[in-house]
Amino acid sequence: MTRIMLGSAVLRGTVVGVLAASLMSTSALGAPPVDLSKWSPEYVRSIAGTQDFDTAGDCAKVTPLDYKGRLTFWYQGVFEGDPDLLRQYYKDFFETFRKTYPNIQLEEQALTYNDLLDKFRTALLGNAAPMAVRLQILGGTEFASKGYLQPLKPEDVGYSTEDFWPGAMKAVTWDGVTYGVPTNNETMAFIWNADIFKRAGLDPDKAPATWDDVVKYSKQIHDKLGIAGYGLVARKNAGNTPYRFMPQLWAYGGGVFDEATANPTYKEVELDSPQSKAALQASYDMYVRDKSVPVSALTNQQADNQPLFVAGQLGMMISHPSDYNVMLDLQAKATGTDKDKAQTVIDNMRYGLVPTGPDGKRAVVFGGSNIHILKPEYVEGGKVDEPAAKAMICMWASPEWSLKMAYAGSNPGNLNGFKTKWMKERLDHIKFLDVTTSMLPYGIPFPALPESPEIMNIIIPDMLQNALTGAMTVDQAADDAAKKVKDLMGGL
Amino acid sequence: MLRNIWAHRADYAYVLPAIAVMLIVIAYPIYYTVELSFYKTPPGLQLRDKTFIGFDNYTTILTSEVFWKVTWNTLIWTFGSTFISFVLGFATALALHRDFVGRGVLRAILIIPWVISAVAASYIWKWIYHSDFGIIGAVLVGLGLADRPPNFIDNVSTVLPSLIVVNIWREFPFAMIMMMAGLQTVPDQLLRAAKVDGANAWQRFWHVTFPHLRNVSVVTILLLAVANFNSFIIPWIMTGGGPSNASHIWITHIYELAFGRQRWGVASAYSVLLFLILMALGYFYVRALSGNERKEGRA
């Protein structure tokens, strides 16, 4: 029987510290619909299924249901690493939208995480952007700062700012103005194969407590069993890389800037600090010194680690909330003896909190997505149908759909989503959900800067690759990355 | 001149739509790229906020360490892929020029890599090369020839040669087809006459066959070189230019500068330089074609 692994202290929600403060203690936190200070798996369970919402009725107040219009809409959709369940919910959403707003001609286009930014930037250059776009959390500030987006706050689509995670609201705010509405927010957790741990002589029910333990466990697994211990990811231009390295960087006390503090200023570059170098050294030790992680880490992403894990060839990795469902999908597609092997892995899956740094600091990327409305001059045809766009945003960010669209892969951006009956159902059906929701208070948003996409998608992976390939020493790679960030911030 | 145009107005009217389309889709982008190459386009600003900086982008490129690394990679990639593809294609064409049972089937099989989508081929090869559970690694480990799978694309020393192998696999059928077509033009009576005169196989090839193939060889090499200089799909999909920029060639570097880092000005300057190189290759290509035509005209 698979058990959820949680430290009891965490369960009580007592060890949250500075990271939680950064996420929760903002001025925006007036009267949220849920009590974030009580956040724990028990609390989440206690509020699930306690309130009903009428999505169509609520959105009718924003845009009448008989409104006639046209909307072009791009969104970060499902990709190869997502579970089938999520595909179905996306399909259901668009069908429901068309039924709810039968007179809105919707032209939607799904793009993968790694393609969306490039395509959207290109479209903006030609004034051929869609009227509304759902971007990854990293992207909003870049486009807001350049003046492409219209001011848009939750109140414009029938909600309150307090209905959303304060950390998520930070990511859609530039220069004091709000430019978008969060749709979903997630934090990752840690996943391991108890059977591999046992065979490697490790406690099968105990996650590595610190990142130093991860390095040790990874080596032990590799040395004893000849398979990869930890699922390192270091591909460039892939969202998976910063999502997996930044928690390590922050846990060691490092950072790109001071983004892990309660009130970040983003003034000083800290990538070359001893703490940041210690985090990079840990990756170096696993990849180069111990050779205990997949060699393919430099060209692969998380979607490549998932089959390795389900094949029993990988001991542990940072895991998205959806990974349990992905494993089930992969198992269903397996044939012959592979099917049984995959089932064994699934039975031995364990989820726990992401390890801490040497000083007990635990951190994870506060991820998610936001919806934005473009200014008409950048849109194909020069017109934006605002009521149609707001209808779409109201529906997607509603408690019902922000939960359903995040059913297997994330968490609702709208905190009221945690109160819906679907959340209750989800808690019963999605294994390990408690763990991933428990990580939410440890979430740190990426720096809310227009330069963040380049820092996270190019400079950080470059730093990792330079160190791991031996092209530079760990010190040189960190110094080089710090210089690149300084140059970037200096407008070079 | 105007009178001449007026006299042929119907002819001009016929080609006018094509010229208009070419101006829009070819001439304007070239003009705009050249113009943009003289501007600074900070990534934090919109493109319309660009500032004129003259040749600074070109200076930045030529003095940057990355430029020389990427240029070296591009030269290895282009010359390696072109030369080996041509030699392999030529050798295969010679082998298939002779009559034997199953020649048609073999020819069809050899053309497959060329007709497969480059995107699909890149993904297939990525899995073949996979450093942890690739097919090559599995076979070598299975046969006891290696302790662990060889590292093809996650290593700065081996990544570029590994990508060149994929590119050659995709391209040599093109060279093969071109050279097979060329071999059809070698007069059989000349080869027979040389044989009667006592020339051995090598002498017949070197003194009769090869001179007839000189022009088609030049055209094939130039076409391969241009395609390789501009080859984006294989390196981008398989490695994204990594690890540690070891497989970045000009075209992937330009893409990353423009779309990943939004340095439109620098990327445009790179593109202009690439354009000039390709224009030079294009000039030689046209000259080679003209040479063929002149030769055919004399014949």
PDB file of N, CA, C and O in Angstrom, chain B residues 41-71:
ATOM      1  N   THR B  41      18.413  46.816 -30.376  1.00  0.00           N
ATOM      2  CA  THR B  41      17.041  46.434 -30.008  1.00  0.00           C
ATOM      3  C   THR B  41      17.077  45.786 -28.626  1.00  0.00           C
ATOM      4  O   THR B  41      17.077  44.562 -28.507  1.00  0.00           O
ATOM      5  N   PRO B  42      17.100  46.596 -27.574  1.00  0.00           N
ATOM      6  CA  PRO B  42      17.178  46.013 -26.222  1.00  0.00           C
ATOM      7  C   PRO B  42      16.017  45.052 -25.962  1.00  0.00           C
ATOM      8  O   PRO B  42      14.871  45.346 -26.348  1.00  0.00           O
ATOM      9  N   PRO B  43      16.311  43.911 -25.337  1.00  0.00           N
ATOM     10  CA  PRO B  43      15.264  42.904 -25.138  1.00  0.00           C
ATOM     11  C   PRO B  43      14.119  43.386 -24.260  1.00  0.00           C
ATOM     12  O   PRO B  43      13.022  42.854 -24.331  1.00  0.00           O
ATOM     13  N   GLY B  44      14.376  44.408 -23.454  1.00  0.00           N
ATOM     14  CA  GLY B  44      13.308  44.890 -22.571  1.00  0.00           C
ATOM     15  C   GLY B  44      12.397  45.903 -23.220  1.00  0.00           C
ATOM     16  O   GLY B  44      11.464  46.399 -22.578  1.00  0.00           O
ATOM     17  N   LEU B  45      12.660  46.233 -24.481  1.00  0.00           N
ATOM     18  CA  LEU B  45      11.825  47.241 -25.156  1.00  0.00           C
ATOM     19  C   LEU B  45      11.160  46.646 -26.381  1.00  0.00           C
ATOM     20  O   LEU B  45      11.581  45.617 -26.890  1.00  0.00           O
ATOM     21  N   GLN B  46      10.142  47.356 -26.849  1.00  0.00           N
ATOM     22  CA  GLN B  46       9.519  46.926 -28.093  1.00  0.00           C
ATOM     23  C   GLN B  46      10.459  47.224 -29.256  1.00  0.00           C
ATOM     24  O   GLN B  46      11.320  48.104 -29.165  1.00  0.00           O
ATOM     25  N   LEU B  47      10.231  46.533 -30.350  1.00  0.00           N
ATOM     26  CA  LEU B  47      11.115  46.696 -31.507  1.00  0.00           C
ATOM     27  C   LEU B  47      11.063  48.127 -32.050  1.00  0.00           C
ATOM     28  O   LEU B  47      12.047  48.656 -32.569  1.00  0.00           O
ATOM     29  N   ARG B  48       9.905  48.763 -31.907  1.00  0.00           N
ATOM     30  CA  ARG B  48       9.777  50.120 -32.449  1.00  0.00           C
ATOM     31  C   ARG B  48      10.631  51.132 -31.661  1.00  0.00           C
ATOM     32  O   ARG B  48      10.838  52.247 -32.111  1.00  0.00           O
ATOM     33  N   ASP B  49      11.094  50.721 -30.477  1.00  0.00           N
ATOM     34  CA  ASP B  49      11.938  51.612 -29.672  1.00  0.00           C
ATOM     35  C   ASP B  49      13.428  51.426 -29.970  1.00  0.00           C
ATOM     36  O   ASP B  49      14.279  51.775 -29.169  1.00  0.00           O
ATOM     37  N   LYS B  50      13.723  50.871 -31.109  1.00  0.00           N
ATOM     38  CA  LYS B  50      15.130  50.604 -31.476  1.00  0.00           C
ATOM     39  C   LYS B  50      15.891  51.919 -31.692  1.00  0.00           C
ATOM     40  O   LYS B  50      15.296  52.941 -32.043  1.00  0.00           O
ATOM     41  N   THR B  51      17.225  51.834 -31.506  1.00  0.00           N
ATOM     42  CA  THR B  51      18.047  53.031 -31.726  1.00  0.00           C
ATOM     43  C   THR B  51      19.147  52.714 -32.724  1.00  0.00           C
ATOM     44  O   THR B  51      19.751  51.630 -32.677  1.00  0.00           O
ATOM     45  N   PHE B  52      19.424  53.667 -33.599  1.00  0.00           N
ATOM     46  CA  PHE B  52      20.431  53.475 -34.653  1.00  0.00           C
ATOM     47  C   PHE B  52      21.837  53.447 -34.035  1.00  0.00           C
ATOM     48  O   PHE B  52      22.196  54.337 -33.276  1.00  0.00           O
ATOM     49  N   ILE B  53      22.609  52.422 -34.379  1.00  0.00           N
ATOM     50  CA  ILE B  53      23.970  52.322 -33.816  1.00  0.00           C
ATOM     51  C   ILE B  53      25.010  52.027 -34.903  1.00  0.00           C
ATOM     52  O   ILE B  53      26.127  51.612 -34.608  1.00  0.00           O
ATOM     53  N   GLY B  54      24.643  52.228 -36.147  1.00  0.00           N
ATOM     54  CA  GLY B  54      25.596  51.992 -37.240  1.00  0.00           C
ATOM     55  C   GLY B  54      26.054  50.548 -37.298  1.00  0.00           C
ATOM     56  O   GLY B  54      25.219  49.629 -37.273  1.00  0.00           O
ATOM     57  N   PHE B  55      27.380  50.360 -37.345  1.00  0.00           N
ATOM     58  CA  PHE B  55      27.917  49.005 -37.514  1.00  0.00           C
ATOM     59  C   PHE B  55      28.234  48.314 -36.183  1.00  0.00           C
ATOM     60  O   PHE B  55      28.915  47.301 -36.164  1.00  0.00           O
ATOM     61  N   ASP B  56      27.717  48.856 -35.079  1.00  0.00           N
ATOM     62  CA  ASP B  56      28.053  48.302 -33.754  1.00  0.00           C
ATOM     63  C   ASP B  56      27.691  46.824 -33.609  1.00  0.00           C
ATOM     64  O   ASP B  56      28.403  46.056 -32.960  1.00  0.00           O
ATOM     65  N   ASN B  57      26.545  46.453 -34.198  1.00  0.00           N
ATOM     66  CA  ASN B  57      26.149  45.042 -34.076  1.00  0.00           C
ATOM     67  C   ASN B  57      27.172  44.131 -34.752  1.00  0.00           C
ATOM     68  O   ASN B  57      27.480  43.044 -34.257  1.00  0.00           O
ATOM     69  N   TYR B  58      27.696  44.600 -35.889  1.00  0.00           N
ATOM     70  CA  TYR B  58      28.693  43.801 -36.604  1.00  0.00           C
ATOM     71  C   TYR B  58      29.983  43.717 -35.782  1.00  0.00           C
ATOM     72  O   TYR B  58      30.615  42.670 -35.714  1.00  0.00           O
ATOM     73  N   THR B  59      30.341  44.837 -35.158  1.00  0.00           N
ATOM     74  CA  THR B  59      31.535  44.835 -34.318  1.00  0.00           C
ATOM     75  C   THR B  59      31.337  43.888 -33.137  1.00  0.00           C
ATOM     76  O   THR B  59      32.230  43.107 -32.791  1.00  0.00           O
ATOM     77  N   THR B  60      30.150  43.977 -32.538  1.00  0.00           N
ATOM     78  CA  THR B  60      29.845  43.099 -31.395  1.00  0.00           C
ATOM     79  C   THR B  60      29.999  41.640 -31.797  1.00  0.00           C
ATOM     80  O   THR B  60      30.601  40.839 -31.071  1.00  0.00           O
ATOM     81  N   ILE B  61      29.464  41.311 -32.948  1.00  0.00           N
ATOM     82  CA  ILE B  61      29.534  39.909 -33.407  1.00  0.00           C
ATOM     83  C   ILE B  61      30.983  39.477 -33.615  1.00  0.00           C
ATOM     84  O   ILE B  61      31.431  38.459 -33.088  1.00  0.00           O
ATOM     85  N   LEU B  62      31.702  40.283 -34.383  1.00  0.00           N
ATOM     86  CA  LEU B  62      33.059  39.875 -34.773  1.00  0.00           C
ATOM     87  C   LEU B  62      34.033  39.846 -33.600  1.00  0.00           C
ATOM     88  O   LEU B  62      35.063  39.172 -33.669  1.00  0.00           O
ATOM     89  N   THR B  63      33.709  40.556 -32.526  1.00  0.00           N
ATOM     90  CA  THR B  63      34.609  40.539 -31.371  1.00  0.00           C
ATOM     91  C   THR B  63      34.139  39.590 -30.274  1.00  0.00           C
ATOM     92  O   THR B  63      34.773  39.492 -29.233  1.00  0.00           O
ATOM     93  N   SER B  64      33.026  38.910 -30.525  1.00  0.00           N
ATOM     94  CA  SER B  64      32.535  38.015 -29.468  1.00  0.00           C
ATOM     95  C   SER B  64      33.150  36.624 -29.601  1.00  0.00           C
ATOM     96  O   SER B  64      33.394  36.134 -30.713  1.00  0.00           O
ATOM     97  N   GLU B  65      33.400  36.030 -28.443  1.00  0.00           N
ATOM     98  CA  GLU B  65      34.003  34.691 -28.406  1.00  0.00           C
ATOM     99  C   GLU B  65      33.064  33.662 -29.026  1.00  0.00           C
ATOM    100  O   GLU B  65      33.489  32.754 -29.740  1.00  0.00           O
ATOM    101  N   VAL B  66      31.774  33.837 -28.739  1.00  0.00           N
ATOM    102  CA  VAL B  66      30.778  32.871 -29.215  1.00  0.00           C
ATOM    103  C   VAL B  66      30.765  32.832 -30.742  1.00  0.00           C
ATOM    104  O   VAL B  66      30.619  31.768 -31.345  1.00  0.00           O
ATOM    105  N   PHE B  67      30.929  34.008 -31.369  1.00  0.00           N
ATOM    106  CA  PHE B  67      30.884  34.061 -32.830  1.00  0.00           C
ATOM    107  C   PHE B  67      31.906  33.109 -33.438  1.00  0.00           C
ATOM    108  O   PHE B  67      31.599  32.342 -34.351  1.00  0.00           O
ATOM    109  N   TRP B  68      33.128  33.165 -32.915  1.00  0.00           N
ATOM    110  CA  TRP B  68      34.175  32.333 -33.508  1.00  0.00           C
ATOM    111  C   TRP B  68      33.939  30.854 -33.231  1.00  0.00           C
ATOM    112  O   TRP B  68      34.199  30.006 -34.075  1.00  0.00           O
ATOM    113  N   LYS B  69      33.386  30.571 -32.056  1.00  0.00           N
ATOM    114  CA  LYS B  69      33.073  29.167 -31.736  1.00  0.00           C
ATOM    115  C   LYS B  69      31.972  28.655 -32.675  1.00  0.00           C
ATOM    116  O   LYS B  69      32.074  27.563 -33.243  1.00  0.00           O
ATOM    117  N   VAL B  70      30.939  29.471 -32.823  1.00  0.00           N
ATOM    118  CA  VAL B  70      29.816  29.071 -33.671  1.00  0.00           C
ATOM    119  C   VAL B  70      30.255  28.993 -35.137  1.00  0.00           C
ATOM    120  O   VAL B  70      29.836  28.099 -35.878  1.00  0.00           O
ATOM    121  N   THR B  71      31.119  29.924 -35.542  1.00  0.00           N
ATOM    122  CA  THR B  71      31.601  29.903 -36.929  1.00  0.00           C
ATOM    123  C   THR B  71      32.417  28.632 -37.188  1.00  0.00           C
ATOM    124  O   THR B  71      32.248  27.971 -38.221  1.00  0.00           O
TER     125      THR B  71
END
